[in-house]
């Protein structure tokens, strides 16, 4: 589902300092990576860059592999569905 012209594909939170990485697609078919700084001197800064479908596919493949390693099999169909949608 698209919200504000974008559909979030993958979201990662990192700590030390806190950051968020969000990969999403827009209704016009573009793929994007958003990097948000959540704490520290640059808190509130946000960077946006276009990414390729291949980059997005590699990220999804990596997440599926990680889910298999961590025995989080209930998440694999959700990621696989997104990966299949991109092909």
CSV table of N, CA, C and O in Angstrom, one decimal, residues 1 6-11 22-25 82:
chain,number,residue,atom,x,y,z
A,1,UNK,N,0.8,-1.2,0.0
A,1,UNK,CA,0.0,0.0,0.0
A,1,UNK,C,0.9,1.2,0.0
A,1,UNK,O,1.9,1.3,0.7
A,6,UNK,N,4.6,6.6,-1.5
A,6,UNK,CA,5.7,5.7,-1.3
A,6,UNK,C,5.2,4.4,-0.6
A,6,UNK,O,4.3,4.5,0.3
A,7,UNK,N,5.9,3.3,-0.9
A,7,UNK,CA,5.6,2.0,-0.3
A,7,UNK,C,6.9,1.5,0.3
A,7,UNK,O,7.9,1.3,-0.4
A,8,UNK,N,7.0,1.4,1.6
A,8,UNK,CA,8.2,1.0,2.3
A,8,UNK,C,8.5,-0.5,2.0
A,8,UNK,O,7.6,-1.3,2.2
A,9,UNK,N,9.7,-0.8,1.6
A,9,UNK,CA,10.1,-2.2,1.3
A,9,UNK,C,10.8,-2.8,2.5
A,9,UNK,O,10.6,-3.9,2.9
A,10,UNK,N,11.8,-2.0,3.0
A,10,UNK,CA,12.6,-2.5,4.1
A,10,UNK,C,13.0,-1.3,5.0
A,10,UNK,O,13.3,-0.2,4.5
A,11,UNK,N,13.1,-1.6,6.3
A,11,UNK,CA,13.5,-0.5,7.2
A,11,UNK,C,14.4,-1.1,8.2
A,11,UNK,O,14.2,-2.2,8.8
A,22,UNK,N,15.8,3.4,5.3
A,22,UNK,CA,14.5,3.0,4.7
A,22,UNK,C,14.7,2.9,3.2
A,22,UNK,O,15.1,3.9,2.6
A,23,UNK,N,14.3,1.8,2.7
A,23,UNK,CA,14.2,1.6,1.2
A,23,UNK,C,12.8,1.5,0.8
A,23,UNK,O,12.0,0.8,1.4
A,24,UNK,N,12.4,2.3,-0.2
A,24,UNK,CA,11.0,2.3,-0.6
A,24,UNK,C,10.9,2.5,-2.1
A,24,UNK,O,11.9,2.9,-2.8
A,25,UNK,N,9.7,2.3,-2.6
A,25,UNK,CA,9.4,2.5,-4.0
A,25,UNK,C,8.3,3.6,-4.1
A,25,UNK,O,7.5,3.7,-3.2
A,82,UNK,N,7.8,-9.6,-1.7
A,82,UNK,CA,8.3,-8.3,-2.2
A,82,UNK,C,9.3,-8.5,-3.3
A,82,UNK,O,9.3,-7.9,-4.3
